[in-house]
GROMACS .gro file of C-alpha atoms in nm:
model
  437
    1MET     CA    1   0.197   1.977   0.967
    2ILE     CA    2   0.302   1.604   0.976
    3GLY     CA    3   0.539   1.692   1.275
    4VAL     CA    4   0.279   1.887   1.464
    5ALA     CA    5   0.056   1.568   1.447
    6VAL     CA    6   0.324   1.349   1.550
    7VAL     CA    7   0.377   1.572   1.862
    8ALA     CA    8   0.006   1.575   1.935
    9ALA     CA    9  -0.001   1.198   1.908
   10GLY     CA   10   0.293   1.183   2.159
   11LEU     CA   11   0.128   1.405   2.398
   12ILE     CA   12  -0.173   1.177   2.395
   13GLY     CA   13   0.055   0.873   2.447
   14THR     CA   14   0.005   0.552   2.259
   15GLY     CA   15   0.309   0.376   2.393
   16VAL     CA   16   0.625   0.256   2.194
   17GLY     CA   17   0.725  -0.040   1.995
   18ALA     CA   18   0.888  -0.339   2.134
   19GLY     CA   19   1.233  -0.295   1.989
   20ASP     CA   20   1.359  -0.306   1.624
   21ALA     CA   21   1.282  -0.585   1.400
   22ALA     CA   22   1.571  -0.773   1.240
   23ALA     CA   23   1.492  -0.672   0.880
   24ALA     CA   24   1.777  -0.575   0.641
   25PRO     CA   25   1.683  -0.404   0.321
   26CYS     CA   26   2.052  -0.359   0.219
   27GLY     CA   27   2.154  -0.717   0.323
   28ASN     CA   28   2.322  -0.601   0.655
   29SER     CA   29   2.200  -0.681   1.008
   30SER     CA   30   2.284  -0.337   1.174
   31SER     CA   31   1.993  -0.233   1.380
   32GLY     CA   32   2.176   0.042   1.579
   33SER     CA   33   2.087   0.396   1.553
   34SER     CA   34   2.254   0.578   1.251
   35GLY     CA   35   2.177   0.941   1.306
   36SER     CA   36   1.814   0.996   1.219
   37LEU     CA   37   1.789   0.652   1.074
   38GLU     CA   38   1.712   0.307   1.238
   39LEU     CA   39   1.882   0.076   0.978
   40GLY     CA   40   1.758  -0.275   0.995
   41SER     CA   41   1.421  -0.181   1.162
   42PHE     CA   42   1.168  -0.177   0.880
   43GLY     CA   43   0.858  -0.332   0.995
   44SER     CA   44   0.708  -0.304   0.669
   45LEU     CA   45   0.898  -0.600   0.557
   46GLY     CA   46   0.754  -0.944   0.586
   47SER     CA   47   0.800  -1.183   0.863
   48GLY     CA   48   1.023  -1.453   0.696
   49SER     CA   49   1.399  -1.425   0.737
   50GLY     CA   50   1.739  -1.470   0.540
   51SER     CA   51   1.991  -1.285   0.368
   52GLY     CA   52   1.877  -1.292   0.016
   53SER     CA   53   1.896  -1.530  -0.274
   54GLY     CA   54   2.176  -1.361  -0.446
   55SER     CA   55   2.502  -1.193  -0.365
   56ASN     CA   56   2.515  -0.845  -0.467
   57GLY     CA   57   2.317  -0.835  -0.794
   58PRO     CA   58   2.433  -0.751  -1.151
   59SER     CA   59   2.504  -0.387  -1.042
   60GLY     CA   60   2.796  -0.443  -0.778
   61PRO     CA   61   2.812  -0.462  -0.397
   62GLY     CA   62   2.611  -0.146  -0.349
   63ALA     CA   63   2.300  -0.289  -0.503
   64GLY     CA   64   2.168  -0.489  -0.200
   65PRO     CA   65   2.062  -0.859  -0.154
   66GLN     CA   66   1.834  -0.904  -0.435
   67GLY     CA   67   1.889  -1.233  -0.661
   68PRO     CA   68   1.731  -1.374  -0.966
   69LEU     CA   69   1.350  -1.431  -0.964
   70PRO     CA   70   1.255  -1.738  -0.794
   71VAL     CA   71   1.070  -1.963  -0.991
   72PHE     CA   72   0.722  -2.057  -0.845
   73ILE     CA   73   0.452  -2.241  -1.043
   74GLY     CA   74   0.151  -2.332  -0.831
   75SER     CA   75  -0.195  -2.462  -0.900
   76ASN     CA   76  -0.341  -2.145  -0.981
   77THR     CA   77  -0.038  -1.874  -0.961
   78ARG     CA   78   0.301  -1.840  -1.087
   79THR     CA   79   0.592  -1.577  -1.077
   80VAL     CA   80   0.622  -1.355  -1.380
   81SER     CA   81   0.900  -1.095  -1.341
   82TRP     CA   82   1.069  -0.870  -1.087
   83VAL     CA   83   0.920  -0.510  -1.096
   84THR     CA   84   1.197  -0.356  -0.891
   85GLY     CA   85   1.562  -0.405  -0.798
   86PRO     CA   86   1.893  -0.455  -0.995
   87TRP     CA   87   1.781  -0.788  -1.131
   88SER     CA   88   1.459  -0.656  -1.263
   89PRO     CA   89   1.397  -0.588  -1.636
   90ASN     CA   90   1.331  -0.225  -1.528
   91SER     CA   91   1.694  -0.214  -1.383
   92THR     CA   92   1.548   0.023  -1.110
   93TYR     CA   93   1.892   0.047  -0.932
   94ASN     CA   94   2.077   0.196  -1.241
   95ARG     CA   95   1.786   0.407  -1.363
   96PHE     CA   96   1.599   0.530  -1.059
   97GLY     CA   97   1.847   0.462  -0.764
   98ILE     CA   98   1.634   0.195  -0.640
   99SER     CA   99   1.820  -0.121  -0.500
  100GLY     CA  100   1.529  -0.239  -0.252
  101THR     CA  101   1.181  -0.133  -0.192
  102ASP     CA  102   0.852  -0.294  -0.112
  103LEU     CA  103   0.458  -0.276  -0.183
  104GLY     CA  104   0.395  -0.119  -0.524
  105ILE     CA  105   0.040  -0.012  -0.448
  106SER     CA  106  -0.118   0.000  -0.806
  107TRP     CA  107  -0.394   0.207  -0.938
  108ASP     CA  108  -0.504   0.369  -1.275
  109ASN     CA  109  -0.450   0.741  -1.287
  110GLY     CA  110  -0.787   0.796  -1.470
  111SER     CA  111  -0.619   0.801  -1.805
  112GLY     CA  112  -0.494   0.442  -1.845
  113GLN     CA  113  -0.165   0.492  -1.693
  114THR     CA  114  -0.076   0.275  -1.392
  115LEU     CA  115   0.097   0.463  -1.097
  116MET     CA  116   0.284   0.252  -0.833
  117ALA     CA  117   0.352   0.363  -0.489
  118PHE     CA  118   0.631   0.198  -0.303
  119GLY     CA  119   0.743   0.215   0.068
  120ASP     CA  120   1.085   0.248   0.240
  121THR     CA  121   1.320   0.259  -0.040
  122PHE     CA  122   1.718   0.221  -0.065
  123GLY     CA  123   1.968   0.296  -0.314
  124ASN     CA  124   2.339   0.250  -0.279
  125CYS     CA  125   2.388   0.024   0.020
  126ARG     CA  126   2.742   0.132   0.048
  127VAL     CA  127   2.710   0.503   0.125
  128SER     CA  128   2.606   0.661   0.446
  129GLY     CA  129   2.232   0.643   0.479
  130GLN     CA  130   2.192   0.383   0.207
  131GLN     CA  131   1.998   0.648   0.010
  132TRP     CA  132   1.692   0.585   0.203
  133ARG     CA  133   1.372   0.741   0.102
  134HIS     CA  134   1.030   0.684   0.270
  135ASN     CA  135   0.848   0.624  -0.045
  136VAL     CA  136   0.885   0.655  -0.410
  137LEU     CA  137   0.666   0.658  -0.723
  138LEU     CA  138   0.681   0.451  -1.051
  139ARG     CA  139   0.466   0.500  -1.367
  140SER     CA  140   0.394   0.268  -1.663
  141ASP     CA  141   0.200   0.265  -1.984
  142ASP     CA  142   0.225  -0.108  -2.028
  143THR     CA  143  -0.114  -0.286  -2.069
  144ASP     CA  144   0.035  -0.623  -2.164
  145LEU     CA  145   0.150  -0.767  -1.825
  146SER     CA  146   0.225  -1.118  -1.934
  147ASN     CA  147   0.606  -1.049  -1.923
  148GLY     CA  148   0.602  -0.800  -1.656
  149ILE     CA  149   0.535  -0.441  -1.628
  150THR     CA  150   0.765  -0.195  -1.800
  151VAL     CA  151   0.858   0.143  -1.647
  152PRO     CA  152   0.990   0.408  -1.900
  153ASP     CA  153   1.277   0.632  -1.834
  154ALA     CA  154   1.221   0.915  -1.591
  155VAL     CA  155   1.242   1.289  -1.741
  156SER     CA  156   1.261   1.573  -1.490
  157GLY     CA  157   0.936   1.781  -1.502
  158ASP     CA  158   0.747   1.529  -1.725
  159VAL     CA  159   0.441   1.412  -1.534
  160ARG     CA  160   0.393   1.093  -1.728
  161SER     CA  161   0.765   0.972  -1.735
  162GLY     CA  162   0.875   0.678  -1.531
  163SER     CA  163   0.922   0.848  -1.202
  164VAL     CA  164   0.961   1.181  -1.007
  165VAL     CA  165   1.313   1.295  -1.038
  166ALA     CA  166   1.526   1.628  -1.018
  167ALA     CA  167   1.659   1.806  -1.312
  168ASP     CA  168   2.011   1.738  -1.185
  169ASP     CA  169   1.973   1.380  -1.115
  170PRO     CA  170   1.730   1.190  -1.353
  171ARG     CA  171   1.843   0.865  -1.241
  172PHE     CA  172   1.716   0.899  -0.874
  173ALA     CA  173   1.343   0.861  -0.781
  174LEU     CA  174   1.251   1.143  -0.532
  175GLN     CA  175   1.045   1.095  -0.210
  176LEU     CA  176   0.684   1.178  -0.218
  177ILE     CA  177   0.565   1.227   0.145
  178PRO     CA  178   0.812   1.329   0.403
  179ALA     CA  179   0.862   1.195   0.744
  180LEU     CA  180   1.066   1.315   1.052
  181GLY     CA  181   1.308   0.998   1.016
  182LEU     CA  182   1.293   0.974   1.401
  183ASN     CA  183   1.256   0.637   1.550
  184TYR     CA  184   0.989   0.647   1.841
  185VAL     CA  185   0.859   0.971   1.699
  186GLU     CA  186   0.806   0.929   1.324
  187VAL     CA  187   1.039   0.681   1.179
  188THR     CA  188   0.878   0.682   0.824
  189THR     CA  189   0.557   0.722   0.613
  190ILE     CA  190   0.430   0.431   0.438
  191PRO     CA  191   0.158   0.453   0.160
  192THR     CA  192  -0.104   0.176   0.215
  193ALA     CA  193  -0.377   0.254  -0.058
  194ALA     CA  194  -0.425   0.492  -0.357
  195ILE     CA  195  -0.680   0.603  -0.592
  196ALA     CA  196  -0.770   0.838  -0.876
  197LEU     CA  197  -1.098   1.044  -0.857
  198PRO     CA  198  -1.243   1.312  -1.096
  199LYS     CA  199  -1.181   1.664  -1.023
  200PRO     CA  200  -1.442   1.943  -1.064
  201GLY     CA  201  -1.388   2.072  -1.401
  202GLY     CA  202  -1.238   1.768  -1.560
  203GLY     CA  203  -0.911   1.557  -1.509
  204PHE     CA  204  -0.829   1.344  -1.220
  205ARG     CA  205  -0.668   1.396  -0.869
  206GLN     CA  206  -0.455   1.117  -0.721
  207TYR     CA  207  -0.491   1.024  -0.362
  208ILE     CA  208  -0.260   0.821  -0.128
  209ASN     CA  209  -0.373   0.694   0.198
  210TYR     CA  210  -0.066   0.651   0.430
  211MET     CA  211   0.055   0.571   0.780
  212SER     CA  212   0.277   0.752   1.002
  213VAL     CA  213   0.504   0.488   1.178
  214ARG     CA  214   0.622   0.555   1.530
  215SER     CA  215   0.810   0.261   1.577
  216TRP     CA  216   0.892  -0.088   1.425
  217GLY     CA  217   0.846  -0.383   1.662
  218SER     CA  218   0.894  -0.754   1.620
  219ALA     CA  219   0.816  -0.880   1.286
  220GLY     CA  220   0.437  -0.794   1.174
  221HIS     CA  221   0.412  -0.558   1.471
  222TRP     CA  222   0.448  -0.192   1.452
  223VAL     CA  223   0.295   0.148   1.603
  224THR     CA  224   0.144   0.429   1.404
  225ASN     CA  225   0.096   0.786   1.494
  226PHE     CA  226  -0.188   0.827   1.245
  227SER     CA  227  -0.316   0.750   0.903
  228GLY     CA  228  -0.378   1.051   0.666
  229ILE     CA  229  -0.451   1.129   0.301
  230ALA     CA  230  -0.220   1.308   0.058
  231TYR     CA  231  -0.325   1.428  -0.295
  232SER     CA  232  -0.165   1.522  -0.619
  233ASP     CA  233  -0.294   1.738  -0.904
  234ASP     CA  234  -0.002   1.675  -1.127
  235ASN     CA  235  -0.012   1.296  -1.171
  236GLY     CA  236   0.209   1.221  -0.864
  237GLN     CA  237   0.471   1.484  -0.912
  238THR     CA  238   0.410   1.672  -0.582
  239TRP     CA  239   0.190   1.578  -0.302
  240THR     CA  240   0.009   1.758  -0.029
  241SER     CA  241  -0.095   1.602   0.298
  242ASP     CA  242  -0.436   1.730   0.422
  243PRO     CA  243  -0.427   1.772   0.807
  244ASN     CA  244  -0.783   1.737   0.837
  245THR     CA  245  -0.776   1.374   0.727
  246LEU     CA  246  -0.543   1.272   0.998
  247LEU     CA  247  -0.688   0.968   1.229
  248ILE     CA  248  -0.453   0.992   1.519
  249ASN     CA  249  -0.401   0.642   1.670
  250ALA     CA  250  -0.455   0.664   2.034
  251PRO     CA  251  -0.691   0.475   2.296
  252VAL     CA  252  -0.873   0.794   2.404
  253THR     CA  253  -1.148   1.040   2.306
  254LEU     CA  254  -1.037   1.390   2.266
  255ALA     CA  255  -1.140   1.673   2.052
  256LEU     CA  256  -0.880   1.874   1.884
  257PRO     CA  257  -0.887   2.233   1.759
  258GLY     CA  258  -1.014   2.355   1.421
  259GLU     CA  259  -1.123   2.129   1.166
  260LEU     CA  260  -0.881   1.845   1.296
  261GLN     CA  261  -1.061   1.522   1.335
  262ALA     CA  262  -1.128   1.428   1.698
  263VAL     CA  263  -0.902   1.144   1.851
  264ASP     CA  264  -1.119   0.835   1.884
  265PRO     CA  265  -1.035   0.485   1.981
  266ASN     CA  266  -1.198   0.353   1.653
  267ASN     CA  267  -0.926   0.554   1.450
  268GLY     CA  268  -0.696   0.249   1.513
  269LYS     CA  269  -0.930   0.051   1.298
  270PHE     CA  270  -0.819   0.256   0.969
  271GLN     CA  271  -0.439   0.304   1.013
  272GLN     CA  272  -0.396   0.079   0.707
  273SER     CA  273  -0.631   0.081   0.423
  274ALA     CA  274  -0.760  -0.038   0.054
  275TYR     CA  275  -0.980   0.175  -0.173
  276VAL     CA  276  -1.229   0.028  -0.437
  277ARG     CA  277  -1.497   0.206  -0.624
  278GLY     CA  278  -1.849   0.065  -0.589
  279HIS     CA  279  -1.963  -0.143  -0.873
  280GLY     CA  280  -2.274  -0.051  -1.082
  281ALA     CA  281  -2.441   0.274  -1.158
  282GLU     CA  282  -2.657   0.260  -0.843
  283ASP     CA  283  -2.343   0.241  -0.616
  284GLY     CA  284  -2.166   0.585  -0.645
  285TYR     CA  285  -1.948   0.537  -0.334
  286VAL     CA  286  -1.590   0.473  -0.281
  287TYR     CA  287  -1.523   0.210  -0.027
  288GLN     CA  288  -1.235   0.211   0.231
  289PHE     CA  289  -1.127  -0.100   0.394
  290GLY     CA  290  -0.928  -0.049   0.722
  291THR     CA  291  -0.711  -0.262   0.941
  292PRO     CA  292  -0.513  -0.168   1.256
  293ASN     CA  293  -0.147  -0.112   1.233
  294GLY     CA  294   0.050  -0.441   1.212
  295ARG     CA  295  -0.050  -0.785   1.048
  296PHE     CA  296  -0.259  -0.926   1.302
  297GLY     CA  297  -0.612  -0.726   1.301
  298ALA     CA  298  -0.931  -0.757   1.124
  299ALA     CA  299  -1.072  -0.557   0.850
  300PHE     CA  300  -1.343  -0.274   0.880
  301LEU     CA  301  -1.521  -0.066   0.628
  302ALA     CA  302  -1.602   0.297   0.536
  303ARG     CA  303  -1.758   0.457   0.247
  304PHE     CA  304  -1.793   0.817   0.098
  305ALA     CA  305  -1.898   1.008  -0.217
  306PRO     CA  306  -1.591   1.052  -0.451
  307ASP     CA  307  -1.619   1.448  -0.387
  308ASP     CA  308  -1.594   1.390  -0.007
  309ILE     CA  309  -1.278   1.189   0.026
  310LEU     CA  310  -1.111   1.474   0.203
  311ASP     CA  311  -1.410   1.545   0.441
  312LEU     CA  312  -1.399   1.277   0.689
  313THR     CA  313  -1.725   1.428   0.845
  314LYS     CA  314  -1.941   1.286   0.554
  315TYR     CA  315  -1.802   0.937   0.581
  316GLN     CA  316  -2.002   0.655   0.691
  317TYR     CA  317  -1.894   0.337   0.850
  318TRP     CA  318  -2.018  -0.020   0.842
  319ALA     CA  319  -2.144  -0.129   1.191
  320GLY     CA  320  -2.267  -0.439   1.109
  321GLN     CA  321  -2.587  -0.602   1.005
  322ALA     CA  322  -2.795  -0.496   1.303
  323LEU     CA  323  -2.702  -0.109   1.261
  324GLY     CA  324  -2.605  -0.103   0.901
  325TRP     CA  325  -2.419   0.236   0.804
  326VAL     CA  326  -2.360   0.495   1.076
  327ASP     CA  327  -2.244   0.848   1.032
  328SER     CA  328  -1.967   0.845   1.292
  329ILE     CA  329  -1.650   0.636   1.347
  330SER     CA  330  -1.711   0.660   1.728
  331GLN     CA  331  -2.042   0.458   1.647
  332ILE     CA  332  -1.859   0.141   1.514
  333PRO     CA  333  -1.937  -0.118   1.775
  334ASP     CA  334  -1.649  -0.289   1.939
  335ASP     CA  335  -1.820  -0.641   1.982
  336GLY     CA  336  -1.694  -0.775   1.646
  337SER     CA  337  -2.029  -0.731   1.471
  338ALA     CA  338  -1.874  -0.460   1.236
  339ILE     CA  339  -1.583  -0.677   1.126
  340VAL     CA  340  -1.607  -0.768   0.751
  341VAL     CA  341  -1.281  -1.008   0.752
  342GLY     CA  342  -1.154  -1.167   1.064
  343GLN     CA  343  -0.828  -1.151   1.183
  344PRO     CA  344  -0.563  -1.178   1.090
  345VAL     CA  345  -0.568  -0.983   0.763
  346THR     CA  346  -0.343  -0.720   0.636
  347GLU     CA  347  -0.205  -0.500   0.355
  348LEU     CA  348  -0.524  -0.544   0.150
  349SER     CA  349  -0.581  -0.487  -0.214
  350VAL     CA  350  -0.957  -0.472  -0.332
  351TYR     CA  351  -1.085  -0.437  -0.676
  352TRP     CA  352  -1.422  -0.526  -0.874
  353SER     CA  353  -1.345  -0.819  -1.116
  354PRO     CA  354  -1.584  -0.841  -1.403
  355TYR     CA  355  -1.451  -1.196  -1.478
  356LEU     CA  356  -1.558  -1.307  -1.129
  357ASN     CA  357  -1.860  -1.070  -1.129
  358LYS     CA  358  -1.748  -1.026  -0.760
  359TYR     CA  359  -1.542  -0.794  -0.551
  360LEU     CA  360  -1.183  -0.954  -0.516
  361MET     CA  361  -0.981  -0.905  -0.218
  362LEU     CA  362  -0.610  -1.010  -0.183
  363ASP     CA  363  -0.409  -1.013   0.134
  364GLY     CA  364  -0.118  -1.219   0.297
  365ASP     CA  365   0.191  -1.238   0.490
  366ASN     CA  366   0.395  -1.530   0.381
  367ALA     CA  367   0.097  -1.717   0.230
  368ILE     CA  368  -0.093  -1.508  -0.043
  369ARG     CA  369  -0.482  -1.523  -0.018
  370ALA     CA  370  -0.776  -1.441  -0.246
  371ARG     CA  371  -1.149  -1.375  -0.120
  372THR     CA  372  -1.448  -1.277  -0.304
  373ALA     CA  373  -1.789  -1.094  -0.208
  374ASP     CA  374  -2.076  -0.963  -0.380
  375ARG     CA  375  -2.082  -0.651  -0.171
  376PRO     CA  376  -1.804  -0.455   0.007
  377GLU     CA  377  -1.957  -0.533   0.346
  378GLY     CA  378  -1.962  -0.924   0.258
  379PRO     CA  379  -1.998  -1.164   0.360
  380TRP     CA  380  -1.663  -1.260   0.215
  381SER     CA  381  -1.565  -1.618   0.117
  382SER     CA  382  -1.340  -1.829   0.276
  383PRO     CA  383  -0.976  -1.750   0.151
  384THR     CA  384  -0.825  -1.939  -0.156
  385THR     CA  385  -0.449  -1.997  -0.146
  386LEU     CA  386  -0.258  -1.828  -0.423
  387VAL     CA  387   0.086  -1.881  -0.296
  388PRO     CA  388   0.132  -2.124   0.016
  389SER     CA  389   0.317  -2.040   0.298
  390GLY     CA  390   0.684  -2.107   0.276
  391ALA     CA  391   0.681  -2.132  -0.097
  392ILE     CA  392   0.866  -1.797  -0.171
  393VAL     CA  393   0.771  -1.588   0.138
  394LEU     CA  394   0.567  -1.296   0.010
  395TYR     CA  395   0.373  -1.024   0.147
  396GLY     CA  396   0.151  -0.711   0.048
  397PRO     CA  397  -0.018  -0.836  -0.262
  398MET     CA  398  -0.109  -0.524  -0.466
  399ILE     CA  399  -0.357  -0.596  -0.776
  400GLN     CA  400  -0.254  -0.445  -1.091
  401PRO     CA  401  -0.543  -0.242  -1.260
  402GLN     CA  402  -0.462  -0.355  -1.609
  403SER     CA  403  -0.520  -0.734  -1.538
  404PRO     CA  404  -0.768  -0.877  -1.774
  405ALA     CA  405  -0.957  -1.023  -1.474
  406ILE     CA  406  -0.998  -0.642  -1.361
  407LEU     CA  407  -1.066  -0.506  -1.709
  408GLY     CA  408  -1.318  -0.784  -1.799
  409THR     CA  409  -1.101  -0.906  -2.082
  410GLY     CA  410  -0.987  -1.244  -1.958
  411LYS     CA  411  -0.925  -1.451  -1.645
  412ASP     CA  412  -0.577  -1.357  -1.555
  413LEU     CA  413  -0.497  -1.157  -1.263
  414TYR     CA  414  -0.174  -0.987  -1.219
  415PHE     CA  415  -0.032  -0.858  -0.877
  416ASN     CA  416   0.267  -0.716  -0.715
  417ALA     CA  417   0.390  -0.876  -0.393
  418SER     CA  418   0.711  -0.810  -0.196
  419ARG     CA  419   0.984  -1.064  -0.106
  420TRP     CA  420   1.137  -1.068   0.225
  421SER     CA  421   1.467  -1.176   0.168
  422ASP     CA  422   1.534  -0.978  -0.163
  423TYR     CA  423   1.343  -0.677  -0.018
  424ASN     CA  424   1.196  -0.598  -0.379
  425VAL     CA  425   0.863  -0.625  -0.563
  426MET     CA  426   0.786  -0.911  -0.807
  427MET     CA  427   0.492  -0.965  -1.048
  428LEU     CA  428   0.277  -1.284  -1.030
  429ARG     CA  429  -0.019  -1.403  -1.244
  430SER     CA  430  -0.311  -1.584  -1.105
  431ASP     CA  431  -0.576  -1.779  -1.308
  432MET     CA  432  -0.914  -1.671  -1.190
  433SER     CA  433  -1.087  -1.970  -1.347
  434LYS     CA  434  -0.926  -2.182  -1.076
  435VAL     CA  435  -1.043  -1.956  -0.782
  436PRO     CA  436  -1.388  -2.046  -0.648
  437HIS     CA  437  -1.638  -1.777  -0.689
   0.00000   0.00000   0.00000
């Protein structure tokens, strides 16, 4: 079904990217075609440069460019530990076949376990294809993040073990959401948001909002075919993409057959997302922040009842103070009044913080920023810098749900962020008492 949507998007015509970026997850600079792979063209990377802070890591020359954790101690934030990579305490190269990856979108699965979804993932850099997977999942029961987050061993078939693996290879994390792997058609599928919501009859279903990337362009620019939602009823072991949730990204208005969502130009405002549950007994909504593909757009807002996450016809969209909430994505005005955070804002993570008594939003490409608001629609505060530009060159900050500032047990906020040069995910800690609110 993903391929069908890609073809539909291609028939509509959205243009193509501006060529391959010069990213090198395995520490090489090849940007030429390698069969169905376009190595060195991964636009989910940051916009910095460099070949890594280490040579080949502790696991040999196939383990990619990651080096030791950079020491950063700022006015309110400091590095804690690598989460992924051969240099991480989790030793993900040896234990899960992960030498390099990014994002680490983190959420509580409904029973206190943290799930983390990662983007383009690589294993042995010396073999053909570099063991590329479009996305992978790690799980953790760790609730003390002061020294990082611990991921247990993976066990085939065990839905609470460290990752999803096959019976014959328990040291290799499997891909979750497939992609065609063809540049200028569908090069990859990248998770951008995730949440656990109650199922009728009990238990929780896991949801990932992902983007289908048509092509990577220059740093921070990429073209998407669509965004969509995949769900799992077995704690992330298997995922089903719902075709009725696809928001095809094209500058036209076009009805599609069956229950497929119509193509609308405003679909482009929700190609990347962040989910947050509304705070308080009076607010039963889930809020979805959306941004266009790439790192240079503004943020928009939708909301829905938890049971309606797969029914886009029941979503409401923020249309600005004059119009309030509207019932169709086509009603979002294009005059800037519906923007909740002005550009550039990207790869958002949003949670309610009992410590701050406000909603907390992180974003950043190179510099990592924090904003706060009383309500999802804002007004959002001016950004507070957590990691200055050029300090360690990070992107994609993803809040950890077991942070004391999120649980209401303290002032510390932990978040994942990806480092360009090492192409891996680290954890940082911020003191929220030093963030204006």
